[in-house]
Coordinates of C-alpha atoms in Angstrom, one line a residue:
M1 CA 92.9 84.3 63.9
K2 CA 93.4 87.1 61.5
R3 CA 95.5 86.2 58.4
T4 CA 98.8 88.0 58.0
S5 CA 101.2 88.5 55.2
L6 CA 105.0 88.4 55.1
P7 CA 106.9 91.5 56.1
P8 CA 107.6 93.9 53.2
R9 CA 110.9 93.4 51.4
G10 CA 113.7 95.8 51.8
L11 CA 113.3 96.2 55.6
S12 CA 116.3 95.4 57.8
D13 CA 116.1 92.8 60.5
R14 CA 116.2 95.6 63.2
Q15 CA 113.3 97.4 61.5
I16 CA 111.2 94.3 61.3
S17 CA 111.8 93.4 65.0
N18 CA 111.1 97.0 66.1
N19 CA 107.8 97.1 64.2
D20 CA 104.6 95.6 65.7
T21 CA 105.0 92.5 63.5
P22 CA 102.0 90.1 63.5
T23 CA 102.5 86.5 64.2
L24 CA 103.4 84.4 61.1
R25 CA 103.5 80.7 60.5
L26 CA 106.8 78.8 60.5
Y27 CA 106.8 78.0 56.8
Q28 CA 106.5 81.8 56.0
V29 CA 109.8 82.6 57.7
W30 CA 111.6 79.3 57.1
K31 CA 115.3 80.0 56.2
G32 CA 115.7 76.9 54.0
N33 CA 115.3 77.0 50.2
N34 CA 112.2 74.9 50.2
K35 CA 108.9 75.7 48.4
F36 CA 105.7 75.3 50.3
A37 CA 102.2 74.6 49.0
L38 CA 98.7 74.5 50.5
R39 CA 99.8 76.9 53.2
G40 CA 102.6 74.9 54.5
R41 CA 101.0 71.4 54.3
L42 CA 103.3 70.4 51.4
I43 CA 107.0 71.0 51.3
F44 CA 109.0 70.7 48.1
G45 CA 112.7 71.1 47.4
S46 CA 114.3 74.2 45.8
D47 CA 114.4 72.6 42.3
A48 CA 110.9 71.2 42.4
R49 CA 110.3 72.2 38.7
S50 CA 112.3 69.1 37.7
L51 CA 109.2 67.1 38.6
Y52 CA 107.5 68.3 35.4
L53 CA 110.3 66.7 33.3
T54 CA 110.2 63.5 35.4
I55 CA 106.5 63.1 35.1
F56 CA 106.6 63.8 31.4
L57 CA 109.3 61.1 30.8
I58 CA 107.1 58.6 32.7
V59 CA 103.6 59.4 31.5
V60 CA 104.1 60.1 27.8
P61 CA 105.7 56.6 26.9
V62 CA 102.8 54.9 28.8
I63 CA 100.2 56.9 26.9
L64 CA 101.9 56.0 23.6
F65 CA 101.9 52.3 24.7
C66 CA 98.3 52.2 25.8
S67 CA 96.9 54.2 22.8
L68 CA 98.9 52.7 19.9
V69 CA 100.8 49.5 20.8
S70 CA 98.2 47.9 23.1
Q71 CA 95.5 47.8 20.4
S72 CA 97.4 45.1 18.7
L73 CA 97.8 43.2 21.9
V74 CA 94.1 43.3 22.6
N75 CA 93.4 41.7 19.2
Y76 CA 96.1 39.0 19.6
F77 CA 95.1 37.9 23.1
P78 CA 91.7 36.9 24.4
K79 CA 89.6 39.9 25.3
N80 CA 89.9 39.7 29.1
I81 CA 93.7 39.1 29.0
G82 CA 94.2 41.8 26.4
L83 CA 92.4 44.4 28.5
L84 CA 94.3 43.3 31.5
L85 CA 97.6 43.8 29.6
V86 CA 96.5 47.4 28.9
A87 CA 95.3 48.2 32.4
I88 CA 98.5 47.0 34.2
P89 CA 100.8 49.8 32.9
A90 CA 98.1 52.4 33.4
V91 CA 97.4 51.4 37.0
F92 CA 101.2 51.0 37.7
T93 CA 101.8 54.5 36.4
L94 CA 99.2 56.0 38.7
Y95 CA 100.9 54.1 41.6
I96 CA 104.3 55.6 40.6
L97 CA 102.9 59.1 40.4
V98 CA 101.5 58.7 44.0
L99 CA 105.0 57.6 45.1
I100 CA 106.6 60.6 43.4
F101 CA 104.2 62.8 45.3
F102 CA 105.1 61.2 48.7
V103 CA 108.8 61.6 47.9
A104 CA 108.7 65.2 46.6
A105 CA 106.1 66.8 48.8
R106 CA 107.0 65.3 52.2
D107 CA 109.4 66.6 54.8
P108 CA 112.4 64.3 54.2
G109 CA 113.5 64.6 57.9
I110 CA 114.6 68.2 58.3
I111 CA 116.3 68.9 61.6
P112 CA 114.8 72.0 63.3
R113 CA 117.2 75.0 63.4
N114 CA 118.3 76.7 66.5
P115 CA 117.3 80.4 66.7
P116 CA 120.0 83.0 67.3
S117 CA 119.1 83.7 70.9
P118 CA 116.3 82.8 73.3
D119 CA 116.3 86.4 74.5
L120 CA 114.6 87.5 71.2
D121 CA 111.4 86.0 72.3
D122 CA 110.1 86.0 75.8
D123 CA 107.6 83.2 75.0
W124 CA 110.2 80.9 73.6
D125 CA 110.4 77.6 75.3
A126 CA 113.9 77.3 76.8
S127 CA 113.5 73.5 77.1
S128 CA 113.5 73.2 73.4
M129 CA 116.9 74.8 73.1
S130 CA 119.8 72.4 72.7
T131 CA 122.5 72.4 75.4
D132 CA 125.1 73.0 72.6
W133 CA 123.4 76.2 71.5
A134 CA 123.1 77.3 75.1
A135 CA 126.9 76.8 75.3
T136 CA 127.5 79.1 72.3
Q137 CA 125.3 81.8 73.9
S138 CA 127.3 81.7 77.1
G139 CA 130.5 82.2 75.2
K140 CA 132.0 78.7 75.6
Y141 CA 134.1 77.2 72.9
L142 CA 132.4 74.5 70.9
P143 CA 134.7 72.2 68.9
P144 CA 133.8 71.7 65.2
T145 CA 133.3 68.0 65.9
K146 CA 132.5 65.7 68.8
S147 CA 132.3 61.9 69.2
L148 CA 129.3 59.9 70.2
N149 CA 129.0 56.2 71.1
V150 CA 126.6 54.4 68.7
N151 CA 126.2 50.7 69.4
G152 CA 129.7 50.5 70.8
T153 CA 131.3 52.4 68.0
M154 CA 132.5 56.0 68.3
V155 CA 130.9 58.2 65.6
R156 CA 132.0 61.7 64.9
V157 CA 129.4 64.4 64.4
K158 CA 130.0 67.9 63.1
F159 CA 128.7 71.3 64.2
C160 CA 126.5 72.9 61.5
Q161 CA 127.2 76.7 61.4
T162 CA 124.1 77.3 59.3
C163 CA 121.6 75.4 61.5
M164 CA 123.6 76.1 64.7
L165 CA 123.5 72.5 66.1
Y166 CA 125.6 69.4 66.3
R167 CA 124.2 67.1 63.5
P168 CA 122.8 63.8 64.7
P169 CA 124.6 60.7 63.4
R170 CA 123.9 60.1 59.7
C171 CA 122.6 63.6 59.3
S172 CA 124.1 66.0 56.7
H173 CA 123.5 69.5 55.5
C174 CA 122.1 69.7 52.0
A175 CA 123.6 72.7 50.2
I176 CA 120.8 72.8 47.6
C177 CA 117.9 72.9 50.1
N178 CA 119.9 74.5 52.9
N179 CA 118.7 72.1 55.6
C180 CA 120.2 69.5 57.8
V181 CA 118.4 66.2 57.0
D182 CA 118.2 63.2 59.2
R183 CA 119.6 60.0 57.7
F184 CA 120.5 62.0 54.6
D185 CA 120.9 59.8 51.5
H186 CA 121.2 62.3 48.7
H187 CA 119.5 65.1 46.9
C188 CA 117.6 63.7 44.0
P189 CA 117.5 66.1 41.0
W190 CA 114.7 64.1 39.4
V191 CA 112.2 64.9 42.1
G192 CA 113.9 68.0 43.3
Q193 CA 113.9 66.9 46.9
C194 CA 116.3 65.6 49.5
I195 CA 116.0 61.9 50.3
G196 CA 116.1 61.3 54.0
K197 CA 114.7 59.3 56.8
R198 CA 111.0 60.2 56.2
N199 CA 110.8 59.6 52.4
Y200 CA 113.6 57.1 51.6
R201 CA 111.1 54.2 51.6
S202 CA 108.8 56.0 49.1
F203 CA 111.9 56.7 47.0
F204 CA 113.1 53.1 47.0
M205 CA 109.6 51.9 46.0
F206 CA 109.4 54.6 43.3
V207 CA 112.7 53.6 41.7
S208 CA 112.1 49.8 41.9
S209 CA 108.5 50.2 40.5
L210 CA 109.7 52.4 37.7
A211 CA 112.3 49.6 36.8
I212 CA 109.4 47.1 36.7
L213 CA 107.3 49.3 34.5
C214 CA 110.1 49.8 32.0
T215 CA 110.7 46.1 31.9
Y216 CA 107.0 45.4 31.3
V217 CA 106.7 47.9 28.5
F218 CA 109.9 46.7 26.9
A219 CA 108.7 43.1 27.0
M220 CA 105.2 43.9 25.6
C221 CA 106.6 45.9 22.8
W222 CA 108.8 43.0 21.8
I223 CA 105.8 40.6 22.0
N224 CA 104.0 43.0 19.6
I225 CA 106.8 43.0 17.2
I226 CA 107.1 39.2 17.2
M227 CA 103.4 38.7 16.6
I228 CA 103.5 41.1 13.7
M229 CA 106.4 39.1 12.2
Q230 CA 104.5 35.8 12.6
E231 CA 101.2 37.3 11.2
N232 CA 102.8 38.7 8.1
S233 CA 105.7 36.3 7.8
S234 CA 108.1 39.2 7.6
G235 CA 111.4 40.2 9.1
I236 CA 112.1 42.3 12.1
W237 CA 112.7 45.5 10.1
E238 CA 109.4 45.1 8.3
A239 CA 107.6 44.6 11.7
L240 CA 109.3 47.7 13.1
M241 CA 108.1 49.7 10.0
K242 CA 104.6 48.5 10.7
S243 CA 104.8 49.6 14.3
P244 CA 107.4 52.3 14.7
I245 CA 106.2 53.3 18.1
S246 CA 107.1 49.8 19.4
G247 CA 110.6 50.3 18.1
I248 CA 110.9 53.7 19.8
L249 CA 109.5 52.4 23.1
I250 CA 111.9 49.4 23.0
T251 CA 114.9 51.7 22.6
Y252 CA 113.6 54.1 25.2
T253 CA 112.7 51.5 27.9
F254 CA 115.9 49.6 27.3
T255 CA 118.0 52.7 28.0
A256 CA 115.8 53.7 31.0
S257 CA 116.0 50.1 32.4
W258 CA 119.7 50.3 32.7
F259 CA 119.5 53.5 34.7
V260 CA 116.6 52.7 37.0
G261 CA 117.4 49.0 37.2
G262 CA 121.0 49.7 38.2
L263 CA 119.8 52.3 40.7
S264 CA 117.4 49.8 42.2
A265 CA 120.1 47.2 42.5
F266 CA 122.4 49.7 44.2
H267 CA 119.8 50.7 46.7
I268 CA 119.0 47.1 47.5
Y269 CA 122.6 46.7 48.4
L270 CA 122.4 49.8 50.5
V271 CA 119.3 48.5 52.3
I272 CA 121.0 45.1 53.0
T273 CA 124.1 46.7 54.4
N274 CA 122.1 49.6 56.1
Q275 CA 124.1 52.4 54.4
T276 CA 123.1 55.6 52.7
T277 CA 124.3 56.8 49.3
Y278 CA 126.2 59.7 51.0
E279 CA 128.0 57.2 53.3
N280 CA 128.8 54.8 50.5
F281 CA 130.3 57.5 48.3
R282 CA 132.3 58.8 51.2
N283 CA 133.6 55.3 52.0
R284 CA 132.6 55.8 55.6
Y285 CA 132.7 52.1 56.4
E286 CA 135.6 50.9 54.3
R287 CA 138.1 50.7 57.1
R288 CA 135.8 50.6 60.1
K289 CA 132.7 48.8 61.3
N290 CA 129.2 50.1 60.3
P291 CA 127.5 50.6 63.7
F292 CA 124.1 50.7 62.0
N293 CA 124.4 47.2 60.3
H294 CA 122.3 44.7 62.2
G295 CA 122.1 41.9 59.6
C296 CA 120.2 41.6 56.4
A297 CA 116.8 40.8 57.8
Q298 CA 116.9 43.4 60.5
N299 CA 118.2 46.0 58.1
F300 CA 115.3 45.3 55.7
K301 CA 112.8 45.6 58.6
E302 CA 114.4 48.8 59.9
V303 CA 114.7 50.6 56.5
L304 CA 111.6 49.4 54.6
F305 CA 109.1 48.2 57.2
S306 CA 109.6 50.4 60.3
K307 CA 107.1 53.2 61.2
I308 CA 107.9 56.5 59.5
P309 CA 108.7 59.0 62.2
R310 CA 106.7 62.1 62.7
S311 CA 108.1 65.4 61.2
Q312 CA 110.2 67.4 63.7
N313 CA 108.9 70.6 62.3
E314 CA 105.3 72.0 62.6
F315 CA 105.4 74.3 59.6
R316 CA 101.9 75.5 60.1
T317 CA 102.4 76.6 63.7
F318 CA 102.5 80.3 64.5
V319 CA 105.8 81.7 65.6
R320 CA 107.3 85.1 66.3
P321 CA 109.1 86.0 63.1
E322 CA 111.8 88.0 64.7
V323 CA 113.3 84.8 66.1
Y324 CA 114.0 83.7 62.5
T325 CA 114.3 87.0 60.6
Q326 CA 117.2 88.1 62.8
Y327 CA 119.0 84.8 62.2
N328 CA 121.0 84.9 59.0
S329 CA 124.2 82.9 58.7
S330 CA 125.8 85.5 56.4
R331 CA 125.3 88.1 59.2
Y332 CA 127.6 86.2 61.5
F333 CA 130.0 84.5 59.1
G334 CA 129.6 86.3 55.7
Y335 CA 132.1 89.1 56.5
A336 CA 135.0 86.6 56.9
F337 CA 134.2 84.4 53.9
S338 CA 133.8 87.4 51.6
L339 CA 136.9 89.2 53.1
N340 CA 134.8 92.2 53.6
F341 CA 135.5 93.7 57.1
S342 CA 133.6 97.0 56.9
K343 CA 134.2 99.6 59.5
K344 CA 130.4 99.7 60.1
S345 CA 130.4 96.2 61.3
Y346 CA 133.8 95.7 62.8
E347 CA 135.9 98.5 64.3
T348 CA 139.7 98.3 64.1
E349 CA 141.9 98.4 67.2
T350 CA 144.8 96.0 67.2
S351 CA 147.8 97.2 65.1
I352 CA 150.0 94.7 63.2
D353 CA 152.7 96.4 61.1
G354 CA 150.5 99.4 60.4
I355 CA 147.3 97.3 59.8
E356 CA 144.8 97.6 62.5
L357 CA 142.3 94.8 63.1
D358 CA 140.2 93.6 66.0
L359 CA 138.2 90.5 65.1
E360 CA 136.6 90.3 68.5
R361 CA 134.9 93.6 68.3
C362 CA 131.2 93.7 67.5
D363 CA 129.0 96.0 65.5
T364 CA 127.4 99.1 66.9
S365 CA 124.0 97.5 67.4
G366 CA 125.0 96.4 70.9
T367 CA 124.7 92.7 70.3
D368 CA 127.7 90.6 71.2
H369 CA 128.6 88.4 68.3
S370 CA 132.0 87.4 69.6
S371 CA 130.7 83.9 70.5
K372 CA 129.9 83.4 66.8
W373 CA 133.6 83.9 66.1
V374 CA 134.6 81.6 68.9
T375 CA 132.5 78.8 67.4
A376 CA 134.1 79.2 64.0
P377 CA 137.9 78.7 64.3
D378 CA 138.2 78.4 60.5
L379 CA 137.3 82.1 60.4
H380 CA 140.3 83.0 62.5
R381 CA 142.6 81.1 60.1
L382 CA 141.0 82.8 57.1
A383 CA 141.4 86.2 58.8
S384 CA 145.0 85.5 59.7
K385 CA 145.7 84.7 56.1
F386 CA 144.0 87.9 55.0
I387 CA 146.2 89.9 57.5
S388 CA 149.4 88.2 56.4
E389 CA 148.7 88.9 52.7
N390 CA 148.1 92.6 53.4
V391 CA 151.2 92.8 55.6
N392 CA 153.3 91.3 52.8
K393 CA 151.9 93.7 50.2
D394 CA 152.5 96.7 52.5
K395 CA 156.2 95.6 53.0
E396 CA 156.6 95.3 49.3
K397 CA 155.3 98.8 48.7
R398 CA 157.6 100.2 51.3
Q399 CA 160.7 98.4 49.8
G400 CA 159.7 99.7 46.4
V401 CA 159.6 103.2 47.7

């Protein structure tokens, strides 16, 4: 199939849809803030550049240890044991870098978005559309939340106005990556990626392995200092002056151990109780039962030893771009949140004390967006507040005159 490029910038959605636009891959028109590599095979978060800092903070101390401190350990210990002590941190670091790659470059469990309307694409599979979205297209009112029965406990789920779907249980919308993520734990700034159902295990192994590596380097540096003290019959300060790198690494790994060690212990607690960081910080199960808690052993098996589910998105599949280029949450909701009701988009008809407004009228494009207003009751409240403020200002002006 012939390779295609993205539509030129500056064209409106209507211009793009009217043109004979070639077929593009899903990752090329994806509305999230993700960054893709290798033509959609790898998906990173919006702040993936933080990976450089994280890798630097891990690799540089290990290089200093293996190149400067380990030479003394090789001389102090038998040859085979000394070489093994040097090889352990090097191999462990490579293992940690692989885990970072699995955490940062994998789909964390992004829930597919609903397109604006199935009428935009004749080839669109209607069976893939959720019944909730079909309800919005038919003009029915969708409540902002609804309740589901999960293991005998009622769980409330919210409607996402960005992704146009009811979020599954334990799903949350990440404001940084602009995606709904299944079993959302948190957005990790150190790897620049959301932590969700598909990469939580790799994240847990990454954090715990990093804690072990810090402890190992910390202990080996202390052993090196003690051996220098015994060999030269000197005090600790003289030994630190002879091997200043050991002192620097001791301070660095001690500080890092508190951070990654405490984080590892916290996530062990979360695994035992089958919680996410997001749920724990929100105190979701402080006053009610956790419907996902099946006991310590079963929780460990479910979180750490269960099969990683397949990604729900095929980012390399070819799609009709107008299905996604015409969908923009700000197009439907941005006018209300910015308090910018332009005459071009919304005509005025209803009169309230001299101020004419009609929030149910659509733009002149002929597409009925009234259902979008129906699905967002908060916008009505915001618009009402806007109306009342202008009415009060108008009255004050009249009284002043």
